[in-house]
Amino acid sequence: MSAATTRSRTPDRLCAEAVDLARAAAEEAAAPGVVGGHVGLISEGDRVVTHFFECRELGYRGWRWAVTVARASRAKVVTVDEAVLLPGPDAVLAPEWVPWSERLRPGDMGPGDLLPTDADDLRLEPGWSGEDEPPPNSAVSEDMAALAEAEDAEVTGARPAELPVTPPRGTIAAVADELGLRRARVLSRYGLHTAADRWEEAFGPKTPMAQAAPAACVSCGFLVRIGGSLGQAFGVCANEFSPADGRVVSLAYGCGGHSEAAVMPKPPQPAPPVIDETRVDPFPLRPASDSGSVPVAEDASSAELGHS
């Protein structure tokens, strides 16, 4: 350990004894009566010491007034460097700020609330690509047409009359199995109507959320279409922040989480600050006596009332 490091950790005697000077500087910067007792000091370097005073200001529990004093080499006069209010080890601090987009949780949205979406939201993508060619899995694509021709060209091992059973490919059960319709019973017309009535009542256009929504679900990018006859009036919401997430909603329903209701613009990037380090800007510790809305008192009786 070097000698300079040892000296910097040992408080300077004259600076450590300048408690009254540090208290006067703290009282000048603070309001009257909020500077408490001396609670310690630390050495900041050679002939530089910071004194700490208790802060009695309401709402600043655990904070301390820190006054740094220093003296020049081979000088006996101690001067004040700065006086600031700093949090102590047990100070009450505000929680770390979190953007609203990270604080939002499913179910926080209410009627009339509007949830903007970014222009490059990963949960959304363009509804069309502008290409005229059908997708590879389309029924009219060339690949699917070639596959259909190859399947139709398959032949059995003998003539149909000589086969022991009918090939399962041509049965109604096989076709229904391929289409996903091989169920013993399906919803009747009455069952469809009762289900539609329940969904319309829970997430329909007459709900308070839909009445205050900026647009309907039929134009929302978070709507997942469903098949069948119910798909003409209903869909599934896929917005995690919507109160209807994962629910069957009416196409006339809506909420503030509509994908196109409001697109958040990118925040502007300010230019880096230019700091002139060659000059010093004067900053008064207290406002001028004539800066208030009440004129300066002329007599002693009005001055005692606290007019400024």
PDB file of C-alpha atoms in Angstrom:
ATOM      1  CA  MET A   1       0.000   0.000   0.000  1.00  0.00           C
ATOM      2  CA  SER A   2       1.446   3.353  -1.018  1.00  0.00           C
ATOM      3  CA  ALA A   3       1.912   6.316   1.313  1.00  0.00           C
ATOM      4  CA  ALA A   4      -0.559   8.395  -0.729  1.00  0.00           C
ATOM      5  CA  THR A   5      -3.268   5.790  -0.242  1.00  0.00           C
ATOM      6  CA  THR A   6      -2.607   5.720   3.510  1.00  0.00           C
ATOM      7  CA  ARG A   7      -2.812   9.496   3.774  1.00  0.00           C
ATOM      8  CA  SER A   8      -6.075   9.633   1.778  1.00  0.00           C
ATOM      9  CA  ARG A   9      -7.817   7.242   4.174  1.00  0.00           C
ATOM     10  CA  THR A  10      -6.829   9.235   7.243  1.00  0.00           C
ATOM     11  CA  PRO A  11      -9.051  12.315   7.675  1.00  0.00           C
ATOM     12  CA  ASP A  12      -7.254  15.616   7.670  1.00  0.00           C
ATOM     13  CA  ARG A  13      -7.222  17.073  11.181  1.00  0.00           C
ATOM     14  CA  LEU A  14      -8.218  20.607  10.273  1.00  0.00           C
ATOM     15  CA  CYS A  15     -10.951  19.443   7.889  1.00  0.00           C
ATOM     16  CA  ALA A  16     -12.280  16.968  10.442  1.00  0.00           C
ATOM     17  CA  GLU A  17     -12.508  19.714  13.066  1.00  0.00           C
ATOM     18  CA  ALA A  18     -14.466  22.050  10.737  1.00  0.00           C
ATOM     19  CA  VAL A  19     -17.853  20.754  11.937  1.00  0.00           C
ATOM     20  CA  ASP A  20     -19.275  24.218  12.599  1.00  0.00           C
ATOM     21  CA  LEU A  21     -18.263  25.399   9.144  1.00  0.00           C
ATOM     22  CA  ALA A  22     -19.933  22.392   7.542  1.00  0.00           C
ATOM     23  CA  ARG A  23     -23.091  22.873   9.641  1.00  0.00           C
ATOM     24  CA  ALA A  24     -23.331  26.516   8.598  1.00  0.00           C
ATOM     25  CA  ALA A  25     -23.072  25.522   4.939  1.00  0.00           C
ATOM     26  CA  ALA A  26     -25.788  22.848   5.364  1.00  0.00           C
ATOM     27  CA  GLU A  27     -28.117  25.306   7.122  1.00  0.00           C
ATOM     28  CA  GLU A  28     -27.584  27.828   4.353  1.00  0.00           C
ATOM     29  CA  ALA A  29     -28.550  25.292   1.682  1.00  0.00           C
ATOM     30  CA  ALA A  30     -31.442  23.747   3.628  1.00  0.00           C
ATOM     31  CA  ALA A  31     -34.591  25.190   5.138  1.00  0.00           C
ATOM     32  CA  PRO A  32     -34.347  26.466   8.724  1.00  0.00           C
ATOM     33  CA  GLY A  33     -34.551  23.799  11.398  1.00  0.00           C
ATOM     34  CA  VAL A  34     -34.097  20.711   9.216  1.00  0.00           C
ATOM     35  CA  VAL A  35     -30.371  20.135   9.807  1.00  0.00           C
ATOM     36  CA  GLY A  36     -29.877  17.735  12.693  1.00  0.00           C
ATOM     37  CA  GLY A  37     -26.883  16.523  14.612  1.00  0.00           C
ATOM     38  CA  HIS A  38     -23.503  15.515  13.269  1.00  0.00           C
ATOM     39  CA  VAL A  39     -23.583  11.775  12.428  1.00  0.00           C
ATOM     40  CA  GLY A  40     -20.066  11.159  11.104  1.00  0.00           C
ATOM     41  CA  LEU A  41     -17.467  11.977   8.508  1.00  0.00           C
ATOM     42  CA  ILE A  42     -15.394  10.239   5.851  1.00  0.00           C
ATOM     43  CA  SER A  43     -12.152  11.086   4.115  1.00  0.00           C
ATOM     44  CA  GLU A  44     -12.538  11.679   0.391  1.00  0.00           C
ATOM     45  CA  GLY A  45      -8.825  12.178  -0.263  1.00  0.00           C
ATOM     46  CA  ASP A  46      -5.882  14.298   0.806  1.00  0.00           C
ATOM     47  CA  ARG A  47      -7.224  17.253   2.811  1.00  0.00           C
ATOM     48  CA  VAL A  48     -10.812  16.526   1.670  1.00  0.00           C
ATOM     49  CA  VAL A  49     -13.422  15.449   4.260  1.00  0.00           C
ATOM     50  CA  THR A  50     -17.212  15.042   4.008  1.00  0.00           C
ATOM     51  CA  HIS A  51     -19.311  15.705   7.110  1.00  0.00           C
ATOM     52  CA  PHE A  52     -22.770  14.155   7.503  1.00  0.00           C
ATOM     53  CA  PHE A  53     -25.669  15.754   9.366  1.00  0.00           C
ATOM     54  CA  GLU A  54     -29.069  14.288  10.159  1.00  0.00           C
ATOM     55  CA  CYS A  55     -31.940  15.499   7.952  1.00  0.00           C
ATOM     56  CA  ARG A  56     -35.179  16.331   9.778  1.00  0.00           C
ATOM     57  CA  GLU A  57     -37.126  17.216   6.644  1.00  0.00           C
ATOM     58  CA  LEU A  58     -40.482  15.437   6.480  1.00  0.00           C
ATOM     59  CA  GLY A  59     -40.491  12.698   3.857  1.00  0.00           C
ATOM     60  CA  TYR A  60     -36.684  12.271   3.877  1.00  0.00           C
ATOM     61  CA  ARG A  61     -36.292   9.667   6.586  1.00  0.00           C
ATOM     62  CA  GLY A  62     -32.772   8.252   6.630  1.00  0.00           C
ATOM     63  CA  TRP A  63     -31.329  11.003   4.411  1.00  0.00           C
ATOM     64  CA  ARG A  64     -28.277  13.032   5.419  1.00  0.00           C
ATOM     65  CA  TRP A  65     -26.868  16.431   4.574  1.00  0.00           C
ATOM     66  CA  ALA A  66     -23.362  15.884   3.189  1.00  0.00           C
ATOM     67  CA  VAL A  67     -20.985  18.859   3.295  1.00  0.00           C
ATOM     68  CA  THR A  68     -17.549  18.429   1.767  1.00  0.00           C
ATOM     69  CA  VAL A  69     -14.751  20.678   3.046  1.00  0.00           C
ATOM     70  CA  ALA A  70     -11.191  20.939   1.824  1.00  0.00           C
ATOM     71  CA  ARG A  71      -8.005  22.961   2.267  1.00  0.00           C
ATOM     72  CA  ALA A  72      -5.066  23.659   0.024  1.00  0.00           C
ATOM     73  CA  SER A  73      -1.622  22.182   0.581  1.00  0.00           C
ATOM     74  CA  ARG A  74       0.254  23.889   3.471  1.00  0.00           C
ATOM     75  CA  ALA A  75      -2.790  26.085   4.097  1.00  0.00           C
ATOM     76  CA  LYS A  76      -4.632  26.365   7.420  1.00  0.00           C
ATOM     77  CA  VAL A  77      -7.910  27.789   6.068  1.00  0.00           C
ATOM     78  CA  VAL A  78     -10.659  25.226   5.433  1.00  0.00           C
ATOM     79  CA  THR A  79     -13.228  26.032   2.727  1.00  0.00           C
ATOM     80  CA  VAL A  80     -16.546  24.484   1.737  1.00  0.00           C
ATOM     81  CA  ASP A  81     -16.579  22.478  -1.473  1.00  0.00           C
ATOM     82  CA  GLU A  82     -20.260  21.472  -1.784  1.00  0.00           C
ATOM     83  CA  ALA A  83     -23.372  20.748   0.284  1.00  0.00           C
ATOM     84  CA  VAL A  84     -25.886  18.176  -0.933  1.00  0.00           C
ATOM     85  CA  LEU A  85     -28.665  15.973   0.435  1.00  0.00           C
ATOM     86  CA  LEU A  86     -27.817  12.289   0.011  1.00  0.00           C
ATOM     87  CA  PRO A  87     -29.611   9.064   1.032  1.00  0.00           C
ATOM     88  CA  GLY A  88     -28.143   7.151   3.932  1.00  0.00           C
ATOM     89  CA  PRO A  89     -27.926   3.387   4.411  1.00  0.00           C
ATOM     90  CA  ASP A  90     -31.493   3.223   5.808  1.00  0.00           C
ATOM     91  CA  ALA A  91     -33.004   5.970   3.632  1.00  0.00           C
ATOM     92  CA  VAL A  92     -36.491   5.644   2.186  1.00  0.00           C
ATOM     93  CA  LEU A  93     -36.051   5.618  -1.613  1.00  0.00           C
ATOM     94  CA  ALA A  94     -38.514   5.473  -4.461  1.00  0.00           C
ATOM     95  CA  PRO A  95     -38.682   2.106  -6.252  1.00  0.00           C
ATOM     96  CA  GLU A  96     -36.856   1.719  -9.528  1.00  0.00           C
ATOM     97  CA  TRP A  97     -38.885   3.129 -12.379  1.00  0.00           C
ATOM     98  CA  VAL A  98     -40.388   0.523 -14.698  1.00  0.00           C
ATOM     99  CA  PRO A  99     -41.950   1.445 -18.080  1.00  0.00           C
ATOM    100  CA  TRP A 100     -45.715   1.090 -18.273  1.00  0.00           C
ATOM    101  CA  SER A 101     -45.402  -1.554 -20.982  1.00  0.00           C
ATOM    102  CA  GLU A 102     -43.549  -3.809 -18.499  1.00  0.00           C
ATOM    103  CA  ARG A 103     -45.865  -3.015 -15.564  1.00  0.00           C
ATOM    104  CA  LEU A 104     -49.020  -3.906 -17.486  1.00  0.00           C
ATOM    105  CA  ARG A 105     -50.523  -7.259 -16.610  1.00  0.00           C
ATOM    106  CA  PRO A 106     -53.444  -9.223 -18.065  1.00  0.00           C
ATOM    107  CA  GLY A 107     -56.700  -7.982 -16.625  1.00  0.00           C
ATOM    108  CA  ASP A 108     -55.496  -4.411 -15.941  1.00  0.00           C
ATOM    109  CA  MET A 109     -57.465  -2.948 -18.841  1.00  0.00           C
ATOM    110  CA  GLY A 110     -60.907  -1.528 -18.127  1.00  0.00           C
ATOM    111  CA  PRO A 111     -63.666   0.125 -20.145  1.00  0.00           C
ATOM    112  CA  GLY A 112     -62.371   3.176 -21.978  1.00  0.00           C
ATOM    113  CA  ASP A 113     -58.672   2.272 -21.611  1.00  0.00           C
ATOM    114  CA  LEU A 114     -56.557   2.398 -24.772  1.00  0.00           C
ATOM    115  CA  LEU A 115     -53.548   0.118 -25.229  1.00  0.00           C
ATOM    116  CA  PRO A 116     -51.220   1.310 -28.017  1.00  0.00           C
ATOM    117  CA  THR A 117     -49.190  -1.208 -29.982  1.00  0.00           C
ATOM    118  CA  ASP A 118     -45.767  -0.746 -31.538  1.00  0.00           C
ATOM    119  CA  ALA A 119     -45.467  -0.628 -35.294  1.00  0.00           C
ATOM    120  CA  ASP A 120     -43.096  -3.626 -35.138  1.00  0.00           C
ATOM    121  CA  ASP A 121     -45.043  -5.636 -32.535  1.00  0.00           C
ATOM    122  CA  LEU A 122     -43.833  -9.235 -32.720  1.00  0.00           C
ATOM    123  CA  ARG A 123     -47.346 -10.527 -32.041  1.00  0.00           C
ATOM    124  CA  LEU A 124     -48.645  -9.055 -35.321  1.00  0.00           C
ATOM    125  CA  GLU A 125     -47.710  -9.500 -38.958  1.00  0.00           C
ATOM    126  CA  PRO A 126     -49.097  -8.191 -42.261  1.00  0.00           C
ATOM    127  CA  GLY A 127     -52.397  -9.772 -43.271  1.00  0.00           C
ATOM    128  CA  TRP A 128     -51.283 -10.051 -46.902  1.00  0.00           C
ATOM    129  CA  SER A 129     -47.986 -10.329 -48.739  1.00  0.00           C
ATOM    130  CA  GLY A 130     -48.969  -8.945 -52.139  1.00  0.00           C
ATOM    131  CA  GLU A 131     -47.938 -12.106 -54.000  1.00  0.00           C
ATOM    132  CA  ASP A 132     -50.324 -13.724 -56.486  1.00  0.00           C
ATOM    133  CA  GLU A 133     -48.917 -17.231 -56.119  1.00  0.00           C
ATOM    134  CA  PRO A 134     -50.869 -19.480 -53.731  1.00  0.00           C
ATOM    135  CA  PRO A 135     -49.096 -20.742 -50.602  1.00  0.00           C
ATOM    136  CA  PRO A 136     -47.434 -24.196 -50.795  1.00  0.00           C
ATOM    137  CA  ASN A 137     -50.173 -25.889 -48.775  1.00  0.00           C
ATOM    138  CA  SER A 138     -52.997 -24.403 -50.841  1.00  0.00           C
ATOM    139  CA  ALA A 139     -55.363 -26.769 -52.629  1.00  0.00           C
ATOM    140  CA  VAL A 140     -54.660 -25.035 -55.965  1.00  0.00           C
ATOM    141  CA  SER A 141     -50.856 -25.064 -55.735  1.00  0.00           C
ATOM    142  CA  GLU A 142     -48.818 -27.164 -58.147  1.00  0.00           C
ATOM    143  CA  ASP A 143     -47.312 -29.307 -55.375  1.00  0.00           C
ATOM    144  CA  MET A 144     -50.732 -30.251 -54.009  1.00  0.00           C
ATOM    145  CA  ALA A 145     -52.043 -30.969 -57.511  1.00  0.00           C
ATOM    146  CA  ALA A 146     -49.122 -33.313 -58.215  1.00  0.00           C
ATOM    147  CA  LEU A 147     -49.653 -35.055 -54.900  1.00  0.00           C
ATOM    148  CA  ALA A 148     -53.346 -35.546 -55.628  1.00  0.00           C
ATOM    149  CA  GLU A 149     -52.561 -37.060 -59.030  1.00  0.00           C
ATOM    150  CA  ALA A 150     -50.048 -39.450 -57.450  1.00  0.00           C
ATOM    151  CA  GLU A 151     -52.567 -40.604 -54.862  1.00  0.00           C
ATOM    152  CA  ASP A 152     -55.271 -41.134 -57.468  1.00  0.00           C
ATOM    153  CA  ALA A 153     -52.863 -43.288 -59.488  1.00  0.00           C
ATOM    154  CA  GLU A 154     -52.530 -45.861 -56.696  1.00  0.00           C
ATOM    155  CA  VAL A 155     -54.047 -49.255 -57.573  1.00  0.00           C
ATOM    156  CA  THR A 156     -55.019 -52.259 -55.511  1.00  0.00           C
ATOM    157  CA  GLY A 157     -53.461 -55.706 -55.763  1.00  0.00           C
ATOM    158  CA  ALA A 158     -56.437 -57.207 -57.592  1.00  0.00           C
ATOM    159  CA  ARG A 159     -59.743 -56.311 -59.128  1.00  0.00           C
ATOM    160  CA  PRO A 160     -62.338 -54.880 -56.713  1.00  0.00           C
ATOM    161  CA  ALA A 161     -64.585 -57.944 -57.192  1.00  0.00           C
ATOM    162  CA  GLU A 162     -61.798 -60.263 -56.022  1.00  0.00           C
ATOM    163  CA  LEU A 163     -60.986 -58.264 -52.884  1.00  0.00           C
ATOM    164  CA  PRO A 164     -62.295 -59.706 -49.586  1.00  0.00           C
ATOM    165  CA  VAL A 165     -63.403 -56.320 -48.212  1.00  0.00           C
ATOM    166  CA  THR A 166     -64.000 -52.863 -49.572  1.00  0.00           C
ATOM    167  CA  PRO A 167     -60.844 -50.712 -49.472  1.00  0.00           C
ATOM    168  CA  PRO A 168     -61.048 -48.443 -46.417  1.00  0.00           C
ATOM    169  CA  ARG A 169     -60.016 -45.437 -48.532  1.00  0.00           C
ATOM    170  CA  GLY A 170     -63.381 -45.285 -50.227  1.00  0.00           C
ATOM    171  CA  THR A 171     -65.602 -45.694 -47.162  1.00  0.00           C
ATOM    172  CA  ILE A 172     -67.550 -42.845 -45.624  1.00  0.00           C
ATOM    173  CA  ALA A 173     -65.882 -43.468 -42.269  1.00  0.00           C
ATOM    174  CA  ALA A 174     -62.410 -43.126 -43.805  1.00  0.00           C
ATOM    175  CA  VAL A 175     -63.301 -39.849 -45.518  1.00  0.00           C
ATOM    176  CA  ALA A 176     -64.866 -38.505 -42.321  1.00  0.00           C
ATOM    177  CA  ASP A 177     -61.782 -39.532 -40.367  1.00  0.00           C
ATOM    178  CA  GLU A 178     -59.508 -37.650 -42.771  1.00  0.00           C
ATOM    179  CA  LEU A 179     -61.662 -34.519 -42.482  1.00  0.00           C
ATOM    180  CA  GLY A 180     -61.850 -34.710 -38.700  1.00  0.00           C
ATOM    181  CA  LEU A 181     -65.607 -35.310 -38.724  1.00  0.00           C
ATOM    182  CA  ARG A 182     -65.711 -38.832 -37.357  1.00  0.00           C
ATOM    183  CA  ARG A 183     -67.775 -38.086 -34.253  1.00  0.00           C
ATOM    184  CA  ALA A 184     -70.836 -39.910 -33.024  1.00  0.00           C
ATOM    185  CA  ARG A 185     -72.789 -36.701 -32.468  1.00  0.00           C
ATOM    186  CA  VAL A 186     -72.287 -33.015 -33.233  1.00  0.00           C
ATOM    187  CA  LEU A 187     -73.966 -29.802 -32.095  1.00  0.00           C
ATOM    188  CA  SER A 188     -77.512 -29.358 -33.255  1.00  0.00           C
ATOM    189  CA  ARG A 189     -78.948 -26.090 -34.473  1.00  0.00           C
ATOM    190  CA  TYR A 190     -80.363 -25.469 -31.013  1.00  0.00           C
ATOM    191  CA  GLY A 191     -76.957 -26.114 -29.425  1.00  0.00           C
ATOM    192  CA  LEU A 192     -75.316 -23.637 -31.780  1.00  0.00           C
ATOM    193  CA  HIS A 193     -77.883 -20.953 -30.948  1.00  0.00           C
ATOM    194  CA  THR A 194     -77.559 -21.390 -27.180  1.00  0.00           C
ATOM    195  CA  ALA A 195     -73.756 -21.243 -27.374  1.00  0.00           C
ATOM    196  CA  ALA A 196     -73.945 -18.104 -29.523  1.00  0.00           C
ATOM    197  CA  ASP A 197     -76.290 -16.467 -27.011  1.00  0.00           C
ATOM    198  CA  ARG A 198     -73.892 -17.156 -24.130  1.00  0.00           C
ATOM    199  CA  TRP A 199     -70.880 -15.799 -25.993  1.00  0.00           C
ATOM    200  CA  GLU A 200     -72.813 -12.762 -27.194  1.00  0.00           C
ATOM    201  CA  GLU A 201     -73.842 -11.929 -23.643  1.00  0.00           C
ATOM    202  CA  ALA A 202     -70.329 -12.315 -22.182  1.00  0.00           C
ATOM    203  CA  PHE A 203     -68.272 -10.704 -24.972  1.00  0.00           C
ATOM    204  CA  GLY A 204     -70.716  -8.979 -27.280  1.00  0.00           C
ATOM    205  CA  PRO A 205     -71.246  -5.453 -28.599  1.00  0.00           C
ATOM    206  CA  LYS A 206     -73.553  -4.465 -25.699  1.00  0.00           C
ATOM    207  CA  THR A 207     -70.932  -4.902 -22.962  1.00  0.00           C
ATOM    208  CA  PRO A 208     -69.392  -1.767 -21.350  1.00  0.00           C
ATOM    209  CA  MET A 209     -65.965  -2.677 -22.725  1.00  0.00           C
ATOM    210  CA  ALA A 210     -67.250  -2.882 -26.293  1.00  0.00           C
ATOM    211  CA  GLN A 211     -69.206   0.373 -25.947  1.00  0.00           C
ATOM    212  CA  ALA A 212     -66.003   2.245 -25.030  1.00  0.00           C
ATOM    213  CA  ALA A 213     -63.747   0.437 -27.525  1.00  0.00           C
ATOM    214  CA  PRO A 214     -62.180   2.389 -30.413  1.00  0.00           C
ATOM    215  CA  ALA A 215     -62.915  -0.365 -32.960  1.00  0.00           C
ATOM    216  CA  ALA A 216     -64.479  -3.820 -33.277  1.00  0.00           C
ATOM    217  CA  CYS A 217     -62.733  -7.185 -33.154  1.00  0.00           C
ATOM    218  CA  VAL A 218     -63.518  -7.886 -36.798  1.00  0.00           C
ATOM    219  CA  SER A 219     -60.631  -5.578 -37.801  1.00  0.00           C
ATOM    220  CA  CYS A 220     -58.236  -6.549 -34.978  1.00  0.00           C
ATOM    221  CA  GLY A 221     -55.035  -8.434 -35.740  1.00  0.00           C
ATOM    222  CA  PHE A 222     -55.305 -10.399 -32.487  1.00  0.00           C
ATOM    223  CA  LEU A 223     -58.540 -12.090 -33.581  1.00  0.00           C
ATOM    224  CA  VAL A 224     -58.171 -15.778 -34.465  1.00  0.00           C
ATOM    225  CA  ARG A 225     -60.839 -16.972 -36.848  1.00  0.00           C
ATOM    226  CA  ILE A 226     -62.776 -20.153 -36.120  1.00  0.00           C
ATOM    227  CA  GLY A 227     -64.385 -22.532 -38.587  1.00  0.00           C
ATOM    228  CA  GLY A 228     -67.961 -23.588 -39.044  1.00  0.00           C
ATOM    229  CA  SER A 229     -71.068 -21.476 -39.081  1.00  0.00           C
ATOM    230  CA  LEU A 230     -70.130 -19.804 -35.769  1.00  0.00           C
ATOM    231  CA  GLY A 231     -67.021 -18.396 -37.431  1.00  0.00           C
ATOM    232  CA  GLN A 232     -69.231 -15.933 -39.297  1.00  0.00           C
ATOM    233  CA  ALA A 233     -69.995 -14.107 -36.049  1.00  0.00           C
ATOM    234  CA  PHE A 234     -67.326 -15.147 -33.532  1.00  0.00           C
ATOM    235  CA  GLY A 235     -63.592 -15.570 -33.131  1.00  0.00           C
ATOM    236  CA  VAL A 236     -60.989 -16.173 -30.423  1.00  0.00           C
ATOM    237  CA  CYS A 237     -59.080 -13.284 -28.815  1.00  0.00           C
ATOM    238  CA  ALA A 238     -55.306 -13.784 -28.685  1.00  0.00           C
ATOM    239  CA  ASN A 239     -54.289 -10.527 -26.951  1.00  0.00           C
ATOM    240  CA  GLU A 240     -52.792 -11.380 -23.554  1.00  0.00           C
ATOM    241  CA  PHE A 241     -53.625  -7.910 -22.170  1.00  0.00           C
ATOM    242  CA  SER A 242     -57.263  -8.029 -23.226  1.00  0.00           C
ATOM    243  CA  PRO A 243     -59.913  -9.107 -20.699  1.00  0.00           C
ATOM    244  CA  ALA A 244     -61.145 -11.570 -23.334  1.00  0.00           C
ATOM    245  CA  ASP A 245     -57.802 -13.302 -23.912  1.00  0.00           C
ATOM    246  CA  GLY A 246     -58.428 -16.922 -24.887  1.00  0.00           C
ATOM    247  CA  ARG A 247     -62.208 -16.373 -24.973  1.00  0.00           C
ATOM    248  CA  VAL A 248     -64.659 -16.639 -27.841  1.00  0.00           C
ATOM    249  CA  VAL A 249     -65.690 -13.071 -28.680  1.00  0.00           C
ATOM    250  CA  SER A 250     -68.220 -11.586 -31.038  1.00  0.00           C
ATOM    251  CA  LEU A 251     -66.854  -9.906 -34.143  1.00  0.00           C
ATOM    252  CA  ALA A 252     -68.704  -6.778 -32.971  1.00  0.00           C
ATOM    253  CA  TYR A 253     -66.965  -6.862 -29.574  1.00  0.00           C
ATOM    254  CA  GLY A 254     -63.992  -4.599 -28.898  1.00  0.00           C
ATOM    255  CA  CYS A 255     -61.578  -3.377 -26.250  1.00  0.00           C
ATOM    256  CA  GLY A 256     -58.752  -0.889 -25.852  1.00  0.00           C
ATOM    257  CA  GLY A 257     -56.186  -3.479 -26.932  1.00  0.00           C
ATOM    258  CA  HIS A 258     -57.234  -3.288 -30.594  1.00  0.00           C
ATOM    259  CA  SER A 259     -54.168  -3.802 -32.788  1.00  0.00           C
ATOM    260  CA  GLU A 260     -54.886  -0.781 -34.980  1.00  0.00           C
ATOM    261  CA  ALA A 261     -56.425   1.528 -32.360  1.00  0.00           C
ATOM    262  CA  ALA A 262     -53.225   3.455 -31.724  1.00  0.00           C
ATOM    263  CA  VAL A 263     -49.704   2.824 -32.967  1.00  0.00           C
ATOM    264  CA  MET A 264     -46.982   4.116 -30.679  1.00  0.00           C
ATOM    265  CA  PRO A 265     -44.453   6.282 -32.530  1.00  0.00           C
ATOM    266  CA  LYS A 266     -40.811   5.690 -31.825  1.00  0.00           C
ATOM    267  CA  PRO A 267     -39.532   8.119 -29.175  1.00  0.00           C
ATOM    268  CA  PRO A 268     -37.268  10.823 -30.594  1.00  0.00           C
ATOM    269  CA  GLN A 269     -33.609  10.547 -29.772  1.00  0.00           C
ATOM    270  CA  PRO A 270     -32.365  13.862 -28.338  1.00  0.00           C
ATOM    271  CA  ALA A 271     -28.995  15.182 -29.354  1.00  0.00           C
ATOM    272  CA  PRO A 272     -26.176  14.688 -26.838  1.00  0.00           C
ATOM    273  CA  PRO A 273     -25.810  17.668 -24.500  1.00  0.00           C
ATOM    274  CA  VAL A 274     -23.014  20.126 -25.084  1.00  0.00           C
ATOM    275  CA  ILE A 275     -21.463  21.202 -21.788  1.00  0.00           C
ATOM    276  CA  ASP A 276     -19.209  24.217 -21.607  1.00  0.00           C
ATOM    277  CA  GLU A 277     -16.667  23.302 -18.956  1.00  0.00           C
ATOM    278  CA  THR A 278     -14.753  26.601 -19.258  1.00  0.00           C
ATOM    279  CA  ARG A 279     -17.347  28.708 -17.424  1.00  0.00           C
ATOM    280  CA  VAL A 280     -19.272  28.545 -14.155  1.00  0.00           C
ATOM    281  CA  ASP A 281     -23.011  29.237 -13.950  1.00  0.00           C
ATOM    282  CA  PRO A 282     -24.012  30.968 -10.690  1.00  0.00           C
ATOM    283  CA  PHE A 283     -26.847  29.215  -8.883  1.00  0.00           C
ATOM    284  CA  PRO A 284     -28.353  30.857  -5.769  1.00  0.00           C
ATOM    285  CA  LEU A 285     -28.973  28.577  -2.825  1.00  0.00           C
ATOM    286  CA  ARG A 286     -32.046  30.578  -1.817  1.00  0.00           C
ATOM    287  CA  PRO A 287     -34.501  32.583  -3.914  1.00  0.00           C
ATOM    288  CA  ALA A 288     -34.317  36.334  -3.805  1.00  0.00           C
ATOM    289  CA  SER A 289     -36.489  38.059  -1.208  1.00  0.00           C
ATOM    290  CA  ASP A 290     -38.324  40.037  -3.887  1.00  0.00           C
ATOM    291  CA  SER A 291     -39.056  37.031  -6.143  1.00  0.00           C
ATOM    292  CA  GLY A 292     -42.397  36.147  -4.522  1.00  0.00           C
ATOM    293  CA  SER A 293     -45.903  37.310  -5.367  1.00  0.00           C
ATOM    294  CA  VAL A 294     -46.194  39.302  -2.103  1.00  0.00           C
ATOM    295  CA  PRO A 295     -44.217  42.576  -1.959  1.00  0.00           C
ATOM    296  CA  VAL A 296     -41.459  43.018   0.584  1.00  0.00           C
ATOM    297  CA  ALA A 297     -42.808  44.117   3.965  1.00  0.00           C
ATOM    298  CA  GLU A 298     -41.998  47.662   5.022  1.00  0.00           C
ATOM    299  CA  ASP A 299     -42.776  47.468   8.741  1.00  0.00           C
ATOM    300  CA  ALA A 300     -41.723  45.001  11.411  1.00  0.00           C
ATOM    301  CA  SER A 301     -45.305  43.954  12.247  1.00  0.00           C
ATOM    302  CA  SER A 302     -45.972  42.577   8.782  1.00  0.00           C
ATOM    303  CA  ALA A 303     -42.532  40.983   8.634  1.00  0.00           C
ATOM    304  CA  GLU A 304     -43.336  38.906  11.707  1.00  0.00           C
ATOM    305  CA  LEU A 305     -46.294  37.371   9.859  1.00  0.00           C
ATOM    306  CA  GLY A 306     -43.923  35.718   7.389  1.00  0.00           C
ATOM    307  CA  HIS A 307     -44.620  37.806   4.294  1.00  0.00           C
ATOM    308  CA  SER A 308     -41.861  37.728   1.681  1.00  0.00           C
TER     309      SER A 308
END
